[in-house]
Amino acid sequence: MLLTEKTALITGAARGIGKQIALAYAKEGCNIAFTDLELNEAAQATRDEIAALGVKVQFYASNAADFDAAHQVVEQVVADFGHLDILVNNAGITRDTLLMRMTEQMWDQVIQVNLKSAFNFTHAVTPVMMRQRSGSIISLSSVVGLNGNAGQANYAASKAGIIALTKSVAKELGGRGIRANAIAPGFILTDMTKALPEDTLKQFVTMIPMRRGGEPEEVAKVALFLASDLSSYVSGQVIQVNGGMA
Ligand code: NAI
């Protein structure tokens, strides 16, 4: 068991990559606090699947882009669980279109949900982890945060911001025993990518040396490594999980 007695907070974990991270942690004995916008069927199912693994689990309905709400969630998690060892900034959205057609609202929404949320939660957990003199903060970036992508200027910028935030946090808080790392997934098969047209999906796969999209469980394995002591001297890094995409 890699995470016995630990508590993890994962944002946007009702489904997709966040859900698989929660399950991977729970299988290693970790207690799970997770957020999403509302307690819908997906969130309830996730909560039940985690509980079936025999760990403590609590769901918090919260908009990760809201600074005060993020702080309230963290305060409540510490009250409910007693401590907080791992934060996973996972909540994210896309509002894809070419730059010329991108509205101010599309830009603002993506930056708020993808990048500001990571600031909100990182800011809220910092005093808690500083007091504990330990903690692991993991944020979901993307391959497009490293390379850019036509039609995703807002999303790519938000994911590049995640990398700079992560590296800065690693430098600021390393002396307090807090590690910060980012995961940059490539093309992962979740609801987010299922929304893409069939042709685009097929085209993506031809660009991947492993000739397939990744499963959310394959991202979760890296998130498990970064949360656990297996990565005790790894900080400020971006780990790509992309089937060999350049
Ligand atoms: P998804 O769309 O399947 O799940 C995202 C979850 O976040 C949903 O449950 C959604 O309700 C929640 N969410 C959205 N806005 C929120 C908010 N304001 N507050 C709280 N929760 C919110 O997406 P997926 O694919 O699981 O992605 C997870 C993360 O991984 C995202 O940050 C995404 O950008 C990133 N990522 C995904 C890739 C992929 O190919 N699927 C590739 C690279 C990065």
Coordinates of C-alpha atoms in Angstrom, one line a residue, residues 105-212:
Q105 CA -15.9 34.7 -22.9
M106 CA -14.3 31.5 -24.3
W107 CA -10.9 32.8 -23.4
D108 CA -11.9 33.8 -19.9
Q109 CA -13.8 30.6 -19.1
V110 CA -11.0 28.3 -20.0
I111 CA -8.3 30.4 -18.1
Q112 CA -10.6 30.6 -15.1
V113 CA -11.5 26.9 -14.9
N114 CA -8.1 25.4 -16.0
L115 CA -5.6 27.8 -14.6
K116 CA -7.1 29.9 -11.9
S117 CA -8.6 26.8 -10.3
A118 CA -5.1 25.4 -9.8
F119 CA -4.0 28.7 -8.2
N120 CA -7.1 28.7 -6.0
F121 CA -6.5 25.2 -4.6
T122 CA -2.7 25.4 -4.4
H123 CA -3.1 28.7 -2.5
A124 CA -5.6 27.2 -0.1
V125 CA -3.6 24.0 0.7
T126 CA -0.2 25.8 1.0
P127 CA -0.6 26.8 4.7
V128 CA -1.9 23.3 5.6
M129 CA 1.0 21.6 3.9
M130 CA 3.5 24.1 5.2
R131 CA 2.4 23.3 8.8
Q132 CA 2.7 19.6 8.0
R133 CA 6.1 20.2 6.3
S134 CA 5.0 17.7 3.6
G135 CA 2.7 17.5 0.6
S136 CA 2.5 16.6 -3.0
I137 CA 0.7 18.9 -5.5
I138 CA 0.0 17.4 -8.9
S139 CA -1.6 19.5 -11.7
L140 CA -3.0 18.3 -15.0
S141 CA -1.3 20.2 -17.9
S142 CA -1.4 18.8 -21.5
V143 CA 0.8 18.1 -24.4
V144 CA -0.7 21.2 -26.0
G145 CA 0.6 23.3 -23.1
L146 CA 4.1 22.3 -24.2
N147 CA 3.6 22.5 -28.0
G148 CA 0.5 24.8 -28.6
N149 CA -2.3 23.6 -30.9
A150 CA -4.3 25.3 -33.7
G151 CA -7.9 25.8 -32.4
Q152 CA -6.9 25.6 -28.8
A153 CA -5.1 28.9 -28.0
N154 CA -7.1 29.4 -24.8
Y155 CA -6.7 25.8 -23.6
A156 CA -3.0 25.6 -24.6
A157 CA -2.3 28.9 -22.8
S158 CA -4.0 27.7 -19.7
K159 CA -2.0 24.4 -19.7
A160 CA 1.3 26.2 -20.3
G161 CA 0.3 28.4 -17.3
I162 CA -0.1 25.2 -15.2
I163 CA 3.5 24.3 -16.0
A164 CA 4.9 27.7 -14.9
L165 CA 2.7 27.7 -11.8
T166 CA 4.0 24.2 -10.9
K167 CA 7.7 25.1 -11.4
S168 CA 7.3 28.2 -9.3
V169 CA 5.5 26.4 -6.5
A170 CA 8.2 23.7 -6.5
K171 CA 10.8 26.5 -6.1
E172 CA 8.9 28.4 -3.4
L173 CA 7.8 25.5 -1.3
G174 CA 10.5 22.8 -1.8
G175 CA 12.2 23.9 1.4
R176 CA 9.0 23.1 3.3
G177 CA 8.9 19.5 2.1
I178 CA 6.2 20.2 -0.5
R179 CA 6.7 18.8 -4.0
A180 CA 4.8 20.1 -7.1
N181 CA 4.7 18.4 -10.4
A182 CA 2.6 18.5 -13.6
I183 CA 1.4 15.7 -15.8
A184 CA 1.0 16.4 -19.5
P185 CA -1.3 13.8 -21.1
G186 CA -1.5 13.4 -24.8
F187 CA -4.7 12.1 -26.3
I188 CA -6.7 10.3 -23.6
L189 CA -10.0 8.6 -24.2
T190 CA -12.5 10.4 -21.9
D191 CA -15.7 12.4 -22.4
M192 CA -13.6 15.5 -23.2
T193 CA -12.1 13.8 -26.3
K194 CA -15.2 11.8 -27.2
A195 CA -16.7 15.2 -28.1
L196 CA -14.3 15.5 -31.1
P197 CA -15.5 14.6 -34.6
E198 CA -14.6 11.0 -35.7
D199 CA -12.2 12.2 -38.4
T200 CA -10.3 14.3 -36.0
L201 CA -10.0 11.3 -33.6
K202 CA -8.7 9.1 -36.4
Q203 CA -6.2 11.8 -37.5
F204 CA -4.9 12.1 -33.9
V205 CA -4.2 8.4 -33.7
T206 CA -2.0 8.4 -36.8
M207 CA 0.2 11.0 -35.0
I208 CA 0.7 8.8 -32.0
P209 CA 3.7 6.3 -32.2
M210 CA 1.8 3.8 -30.1
R211 CA -1.2 4.1 -32.5
R212 CA -3.9 4.4 -29.9

